Short mmCIF file of C-alpha atoms and ligand atoms in Angstrom, two decimals:
data_model
loop_
_atom_site.label_atom_id
_atom_site.label_comp_id
_atom_site.label_asym_id
_atom_site.label_seq_id
_atom_site.Cartn_x
_atom_site.Cartn_y
_atom_site.Cartn_z
CA UNK M 1 121.29 153.80 -19.40
CA UNK M 2 122.23 156.46 -16.89
CA UNK M 3 122.51 158.98 -18.41
CA UNK M 4 121.01 161.01 -21.35
CA UNK M 5 121.75 164.45 -23.03
CA UNK M 6 119.32 166.02 -25.09
CA UNK M 7 118.68 169.13 -26.71
CA UNK M 8 117.26 171.56 -24.37
CA UNK M 9 113.44 171.14 -24.52
CA UNK M 10 110.70 173.63 -24.92
CA UNK M 11 107.23 173.85 -23.20
CA UNK M 12 104.69 174.65 -25.33
CA UNK M 13 101.46 174.98 -22.83
CA UNK M 14 102.45 176.41 -19.47
CA UNK M 15 100.17 178.29 -17.23
CA UNK M 16 102.63 180.54 -15.40
CA UNK M 17 99.74 182.59 -13.60
CA UNK M 18 100.45 186.04 -12.20
CA UNK M 19 101.98 188.31 -8.97
CA UNK M 20 103.37 186.09 -6.00
CA UNK M 21 102.01 183.24 -8.32
CA UNK M 22 104.05 184.02 -10.96
CA UNK M 23 107.39 184.71 -9.04
CA UNK M 24 107.19 181.28 -7.35
CA UNK M 25 106.41 179.00 -10.13
CA UNK M 26 108.50 180.70 -13.04
CA UNK M 27 112.17 179.74 -12.18
CA UNK M 28 110.89 175.96 -12.12
CA UNK M 29 109.95 176.12 -15.89
CA UNK M 30 112.72 178.55 -16.90
CA UNK M 31 115.28 176.02 -15.38
CA UNK M 32 114.38 173.23 -17.98
CA UNK M 33 113.37 174.87 -20.90
CA UNK M 34 114.48 177.27 -23.44
CA UNK M 35 110.94 178.34 -24.56
CA UNK M 36 107.28 178.28 -23.05
CA UNK M 37 103.83 179.30 -24.53
CA UNK M 38 102.32 180.49 -21.97
CA UNK M 39 98.50 180.20 -21.60
CA UNK M 40 96.35 183.33 -21.26
CA UNK M 41 93.82 182.56 -18.44
CA UNK M 42 94.69 184.73 -16.05
CA UNK M 43 91.94 186.07 -13.80
CA UNK M 44 91.72 189.08 -16.14
CA UNK M 45 91.95 187.06 -19.49
CA UNK M 46 94.99 188.28 -21.62
CA UNK M 47 92.36 189.15 -24.73
CA UNK M 48 94.74 191.83 -26.77
CA UNK M 49 98.15 192.33 -27.72
CA UNK M 50 98.53 195.30 -25.55
CA UNK M 51 97.56 193.08 -22.57
CA UNK M 52 99.61 190.47 -23.48
CA UNK M 53 102.81 192.52 -24.41
CA UNK M 54 101.98 193.86 -20.51
CA UNK M 55 102.39 190.26 -19.46
CA UNK M 56 105.20 189.11 -21.07
CA UNK M 57 107.55 192.04 -19.62
CA UNK M 58 105.90 191.07 -15.82
CA UNK M 59 107.13 187.46 -16.62
CA UNK M 60 110.11 188.46 -17.84
CA UNK M 61 110.57 190.95 -14.44
CA UNK M 62 109.91 187.68 -12.70
CA UNK M 63 112.68 185.23 -14.19
CA UNK M 64 115.76 184.96 -12.33
CA UNK M 65 118.60 186.84 -12.93
CA UNK M 66 120.57 184.78 -15.21
CA UNK M 67 117.60 182.95 -17.05
CA UNK M 68 117.68 182.40 -20.99
CA UNK M 69 114.37 181.59 -20.92
CA UNK M 70 112.07 182.96 -23.49
CA UNK M 71 108.35 183.04 -22.72
CA UNK M 72 106.19 183.47 -26.08
CA UNK M 73 102.06 184.37 -25.38
CA UNK M 74 98.71 183.75 -27.01
CA UNK M 75 95.72 185.70 -26.40
CA UNK M 76 92.45 184.33 -25.17
CA UNK M 77 89.90 184.01 -27.98
CA UNK M 78 86.52 185.50 -27.03
CA UNK M 79 83.07 186.11 -28.97
CA UNK M 80 84.82 189.97 -29.21
CA UNK M 81 88.20 189.44 -30.45
CA UNK M 82 89.08 192.02 -33.35
CA UNK M 83 90.82 191.01 -36.35
CA UNK M 84 93.16 193.71 -36.12
CA UNK M 85 94.32 191.59 -32.71
CA UNK M 86 94.93 188.55 -34.81
CA UNK M 87 97.12 191.01 -36.95
CA UNK M 88 99.26 191.88 -34.67
CA UNK M 89 100.15 188.26 -33.25
CA UNK M 90 101.09 187.80 -37.04
CA UNK M 91 103.64 190.59 -36.49
CA UNK M 92 105.03 190.34 -33.14
CA UNK M 93 107.95 187.62 -32.53
CA UNK M 94 106.58 187.59 -28.99
CA UNK M 95 103.23 186.61 -29.66
CA UNK M 96 102.48 183.13 -31.28
CA UNK M 97 98.95 182.32 -31.32
CA UNK M 98 95.24 182.40 -30.01
CA UNK M 99 93.63 180.07 -27.26
CA UNK M 100 89.89 178.79 -27.54
CA UNK M 101 88.74 177.91 -24.56
CA UNK M 102 84.82 176.97 -24.46
CA UNK M 103 83.48 178.76 -22.20
CA UNK M 104 83.15 177.43 -18.66
CA UNK M 105 85.40 174.29 -19.76
CA UNK M 106 88.14 175.09 -17.19
CA UNK M 107 89.69 177.84 -14.89
CA UNK M 108 89.10 180.89 -15.68
CA UNK M 109 87.45 180.24 -18.64
CA UNK M 110 83.79 182.21 -18.44
CA UNK M 111 84.65 184.92 -20.81
CA UNK M 112 85.36 182.06 -23.90
CA UNK M 113 83.53 181.18 -26.67
CA UNK M 114 79.83 179.82 -26.77
CA UNK M 115 79.14 179.56 -29.97
CA UNK M 116 82.01 178.94 -32.01
CA UNK M 117 80.60 179.80 -35.51
CA UNK M 118 80.43 183.79 -33.71
CA UNK M 119 84.41 183.17 -34.01
CA UNK M 120 84.56 182.35 -37.62
CA UNK M 121 85.44 185.27 -39.40
CA UNK M 122 88.20 185.65 -36.73
CA UNK M 123 89.50 182.11 -37.70
CA UNK M 124 89.39 183.04 -41.03
CA UNK M 125 91.54 185.92 -40.59
CA UNK M 126 93.87 183.40 -38.61
CA UNK M 127 93.70 181.04 -41.57
CA UNK M 128 95.05 184.40 -43.83
CA UNK M 129 97.85 185.44 -41.49
CA UNK M 130 99.04 182.02 -40.47
CA UNK M 131 98.49 182.51 -37.15
CA UNK M 132 97.82 179.05 -34.82
CA UNK M 133 94.21 178.24 -32.87
CA UNK M 134 95.12 176.29 -30.13
CA UNK M 135 92.30 174.59 -28.57
CA UNK M 136 90.99 173.68 -25.05
CA UNK M 137 89.15 170.22 -26.82
CA UNK M 138 85.79 169.45 -24.55
CA UNK M 139 82.30 170.39 -24.69
CA UNK M 140 80.53 171.76 -21.56
CA UNK M 141 77.17 170.27 -22.51
CA UNK M 142 76.05 169.25 -19.12
CA UNK M 143 74.25 166.50 -20.66
CA UNK M 144 77.51 164.62 -22.05
CA UNK M 145 79.64 162.73 -18.93
CA UNK M 146 82.90 164.43 -18.20
CA UNK M 147 84.55 161.76 -19.48
CA UNK M 148 83.61 161.72 -22.72
CA UNK M 149 84.04 165.71 -23.56
CA UNK M 150 86.74 165.62 -25.18
CA UNK M 151 85.51 162.71 -27.70
CA UNK M 152 82.24 164.99 -28.10
CA UNK M 153 84.40 167.79 -28.95
CA UNK M 154 86.30 166.42 -31.59
CA UNK M 155 83.04 165.12 -33.56
CA UNK M 156 80.97 168.20 -33.26
CA UNK M 157 83.04 170.73 -33.19
CA UNK M 158 86.93 170.67 -34.22
CA UNK M 159 86.01 167.88 -37.03
CA UNK M 160 84.20 170.42 -38.72
CA UNK M 161 86.01 173.27 -38.02
CA UNK M 162 89.21 171.79 -39.14
CA UNK M 163 86.88 171.05 -42.24
CA UNK M 164 85.92 174.40 -43.05
CA UNK M 165 89.76 175.83 -42.47
CA UNK M 166 91.56 173.35 -43.93
CA UNK M 167 94.65 175.69 -43.92
CA UNK M 168 94.63 176.65 -40.32
CA UNK M 169 97.06 175.61 -37.86
CA UNK M 170 95.65 173.62 -34.81
CA UNK M 171 96.88 172.49 -31.90
CA UNK M 172 94.40 170.32 -29.97
CA UNK M 173 96.25 171.18 -26.38
CA UNK M 174 97.12 168.23 -23.64
CA UNK M 175 94.94 165.59 -26.02
CA UNK M 176 93.64 162.79 -23.69
CA UNK M 177 91.71 160.17 -25.18
CA UNK M 178 92.65 157.65 -28.22
CA UNK M 179 89.58 159.59 -30.24
CA UNK M 180 91.62 162.68 -29.53
CA UNK M 181 95.10 160.79 -31.24
CA UNK M 182 93.25 158.98 -34.11
CA UNK M 183 91.77 162.25 -35.10
CA UNK M 184 94.87 164.22 -35.40
CA UNK M 185 96.88 161.57 -36.95
CA UNK M 186 94.62 161.13 -39.39
CA UNK M 187 93.97 165.26 -40.19
CA UNK M 188 97.28 166.12 -41.91
CA UNK M 189 100.42 168.56 -41.35
CA UNK M 190 98.33 171.71 -40.12
CA UNK M 191 97.12 169.92 -37.07
CA UNK M 192 99.09 168.89 -33.84
CA UNK M 193 98.73 167.88 -30.43
CA UNK M 194 100.29 168.28 -27.08
CA UNK M 195 100.56 165.53 -24.15
CA UNK M 196 101.31 166.13 -20.49
CA UNK M 197 103.54 164.25 -18.26
CA UNK M 198 100.28 163.68 -16.02
CA UNK M 199 98.06 162.27 -19.12
CA UNK M 200 100.89 159.72 -19.93
CA UNK M 201 101.84 158.39 -16.50
CA UNK M 202 98.31 158.02 -15.18
CA UNK M 203 94.96 156.61 -15.71
CA UNK M 204 91.71 157.87 -13.51
CA UNK M 205 92.25 155.20 -10.86
CA UNK M 206 94.95 157.45 -9.54
CA UNK M 207 92.74 160.01 -9.17
CA UNK M 208 89.71 158.04 -8.07
CA UNK M 209 90.72 154.69 -6.59
CA UNK M 210 90.96 154.02 -2.47
CA UNK M 211 90.41 157.82 -2.31
CA UNK M 212 89.92 160.70 -3.94
CA UNK M 213 93.43 162.15 -5.02
CA UNK M 214 92.85 166.22 -5.59
CA UNK M 215 96.37 166.43 -6.84
CA UNK M 216 95.77 164.31 -9.77
CA UNK M 217 92.70 166.50 -10.96
CA UNK M 218 93.08 168.50 -14.25
CA UNK M 219 91.06 168.83 -16.93
CA UNK M 220 90.76 167.29 -19.36
CA UNK M 221 90.65 164.56 -16.51
CA UNK M 222 92.28 161.54 -16.70
CA UNK M 223 91.27 159.05 -18.75
CA UNK M 224 90.56 154.77 -18.94
CA UNK M 225 94.08 153.14 -19.10
CA UNK M 226 93.34 152.04 -22.84
CA UNK M 227 93.64 156.11 -23.63
CA UNK M 228 96.98 156.35 -21.31
CA UNK M 229 98.22 153.57 -23.48
CA UNK M 230 97.04 155.68 -27.11
CA UNK M 231 98.63 158.44 -25.86
CA UNK M 232 102.25 157.16 -24.75
CA UNK M 233 101.93 155.13 -28.50
CA UNK M 234 101.28 158.45 -30.30
CA UNK M 235 104.32 160.41 -28.00
CA UNK M 236 106.48 157.73 -28.69
CA UNK M 237 106.27 156.82 -32.08
CA UNK M 238 108.05 159.41 -33.83
CA UNK M 239 105.24 161.43 -35.35
CA UNK M 240 106.07 165.21 -35.59
CA UNK M 241 102.59 165.77 -34.77
CA UNK M 242 103.03 165.10 -31.32
CA UNK M 243 105.07 167.39 -28.79
CA UNK M 244 105.35 167.97 -25.26
CA UNK M 245 103.23 170.65 -23.51
CA UNK M 246 102.93 170.38 -19.71
CA UNK M 247 99.70 171.97 -18.58
CA UNK M 248 101.81 172.65 -15.97
CA UNK M 249 98.65 174.45 -13.73
CA UNK M 250 99.61 176.17 -10.40
CA UNK M 251 97.00 176.20 -7.92
CA UNK M 252 97.11 177.04 -4.23
CA UNK M 253 96.96 173.87 -1.84
CA UNK M 254 93.41 175.12 -0.08
CA UNK M 255 92.38 175.56 -3.59
CA UNK M 256 92.83 172.02 -4.75
CA UNK M 257 92.41 170.69 -1.11
CA UNK M 258 88.93 171.60 -1.07
CA UNK M 259 85.18 170.21 -0.83
CA UNK M 260 84.93 171.60 -4.71
CA UNK M 261 88.87 171.26 -5.96
CA UNK M 262 90.69 173.58 -9.00
CA UNK M 263 91.53 171.27 -11.69
CA UNK M 264 95.43 171.30 -13.12
CA UNK M 265 98.52 169.43 -11.96
CA UNK M 266 101.42 171.51 -11.02
CA UNK M 267 104.57 169.47 -12.68
CA UNK M 268 107.27 172.11 -13.33
CA UNK M 269 109.49 171.22 -10.95
CA UNK M 270 110.07 167.86 -12.73
CA UNK M 271 108.85 168.19 -15.81
CA UNK M 272 111.39 166.66 -17.91
CA UNK M 273 111.89 164.01 -15.16
CA UNK M 274 108.40 162.85 -15.64
CA UNK M 275 108.60 162.61 -18.98
CA UNK M 276 111.62 160.58 -19.06
CA UNK M 277 109.69 158.23 -16.58
CA UNK M 278 106.87 157.85 -18.97
CA UNK M 279 109.38 157.22 -22.17
CA UNK M 280 111.53 155.10 -20.48
CA UNK M 281 108.35 153.04 -19.08
CA UNK M 282 107.56 152.68 -22.83
CA UNK M 283 110.98 151.56 -23.81
CA UNK M 284 111.71 154.20 -26.03
CA UNK M 285 114.10 157.26 -24.29
CA UNK M 286 115.64 157.57 -27.73
CA UNK M 287 112.21 159.26 -29.02
CA UNK M 288 112.19 162.02 -26.32
CA UNK M 289 113.92 164.53 -28.08
CA UNK M 290 112.34 164.32 -30.73
CA UNK M 291 108.82 165.01 -28.72
CA UNK M 292 110.33 167.24 -26.08
CA UNK M 293 113.04 169.42 -28.21
CA UNK M 294 112.52 169.38 -31.92
CA UNK M 295 108.52 168.77 -32.77
CA UNK M 296 106.75 171.66 -31.37
CA UNK M 297 109.98 174.32 -32.47
CA UNK M 298 109.45 172.84 -35.86
CA UNK M 299 105.54 173.21 -35.66
CA UNK M 300 105.96 177.07 -34.65
CA UNK M 301 108.47 177.37 -36.91
CA UNK M 302 110.90 178.53 -34.92
CA UNK M 303 114.84 177.23 -34.73
CA UNK M 304 115.58 174.37 -32.66
CA UNK M 305 117.24 175.43 -29.45
CA UNK M 306 121.20 174.87 -29.58
CA UNK M 307 121.86 174.07 -25.83
CA UNK M 308 121.30 170.94 -24.33
CA UNK M 309 120.47 169.43 -21.03
CA UNK M 310 121.51 166.16 -19.23
CA UNK M 311 119.17 163.96 -17.19
CA UNK M 312 121.09 161.34 -14.96
CA UNK M 313 119.47 158.21 -13.30
CA UNK M 314 119.46 159.37 -9.78
CA UNK M 315 116.82 158.83 -7.21
CA UNK M 316 115.40 162.34 -5.22
CA UNK M 317 112.54 162.82 -3.44
CA UNK M 318 110.30 165.23 -4.46
CA UNK M 319 109.71 168.33 -1.70
CA UNK M 320 106.18 167.62 0.40
CA UNK M 321 105.28 171.32 -0.84
CA UNK M 322 106.81 174.66 -2.58
CA UNK M 323 106.33 178.14 -1.49
CA UNK M 324 103.77 180.15 -3.21
CA UNK M 325 102.88 183.73 -2.13
CA UNK M 326 100.59 183.37 1.01
CA UNK M 327 99.78 179.88 0.68
CA UNK M 328 101.47 176.63 -0.30
CA UNK M 329 102.00 174.73 -3.83
CA UNK M 330 101.81 171.11 -3.82
CA UNK M 331 104.12 169.56 -6.36
CA UNK M 332 103.11 166.71 -8.46
CA UNK M 333 104.19 163.57 -6.70
CA UNK M 334 104.83 165.78 -3.59
CA UNK M 335 106.68 163.57 -0.95
CA UNK M 336 107.85 160.45 -3.59
CA UNK M 337 111.12 159.46 -5.15
CA UNK M 338 111.77 160.21 -9.04
CA UNK M 339 114.29 157.95 -10.59
CA UNK M 340 115.68 160.96 -13.35
CA UNK M 341 116.88 164.15 -12.68
CA UNK M 342 118.23 167.01 -14.25
CA UNK M 343 121.46 167.69 -14.32
O1 DOR J 401 94.11 171.01 -15.30
C1 DOR J 401 93.63 172.09 -15.84
N1 DOR J 401 94.35 173.25 -15.28
N2 DOR J 401 93.39 172.30 -17.20
C2 DOR J 401 92.87 173.40 -17.70
O2 DOR J 401 92.20 173.50 -18.89
C3 DOR J 401 93.33 174.75 -17.07
C4 DOR J 401 94.22 174.37 -16.08
C5 DOR J 401 94.77 175.70 -14.93
O3 DOR J 401 94.55 176.95 -15.49
O4 DOR J 401 94.21 175.77 -13.61
ZN1 ZN J 402 96.32 174.62 -19.83
#
């Protein structure tokens, strides 16, 4: 197959940052996707509807003039989130969900939740107003091995949570394990998961074998091959519980190539091309459209996009670096060739 045309996809998990970084990366996401669900973990987290609407306006201002990309915002859940904020999310069509970061789990998560039971009243309100909960599903317990943190989070926290709130819509963001896939499959129609392109394409050898490769470091960290295979099987199964969320997460080169490098892969420059590569390798290009353009919109009860995008089989070389305010940004697969190209 040399050309594929599909409904314009949406990215249901994007980090756009702020300021010069926002202006540098927003055009890459806007070029491919109709809509994006923007994560709230800014240096000063987006904790209220007012914060989110101000951020919405900064994102709009950073988009190219002719862009029709539509950002949707999430609020950052804290132990102090007020139920009035949940109601504002329920009422404002630009606000779609609240995001749970266990405190200390990842970038700018210090303001996150330490004791899940403290936010049960908020979850109750979210369930009542049918506002989805997005979850960074990793425990932060230092006694738990980093490769097991997702599995343990599901056992200790997510199973009990979904049991306690059976009508709450929940997205297990960037699922990375077989156990995560099994949990979502067994959980019923209220529970879904996003999958990144990098977790579909790579296992932990890419990060650690033959040298440490900081541009493959993200959280949750890449896992063993058996887990990657389970993710590919889920993404290509046609199960609407699994849909596209890139988790594109830009960090300046100096912050990645460091003695203590930041977590995050910047994939927005070639997101759909990378997913196409993963689906083609699985012999499942026919399943890409549902995953990339239909199931996420259905889950968020938004209309599917009406326009299309086209990918051609056309070898191209990913740039070595991209402008990023005062530093440079190293795109995923920098300097490497990709086989699919967005028209
Ligand atoms: O790799 C990641 N980067 N994982 C996250 O959960 C956060 C993200 C970021 O914001 O940099
Ligand atoms: Zn993320």
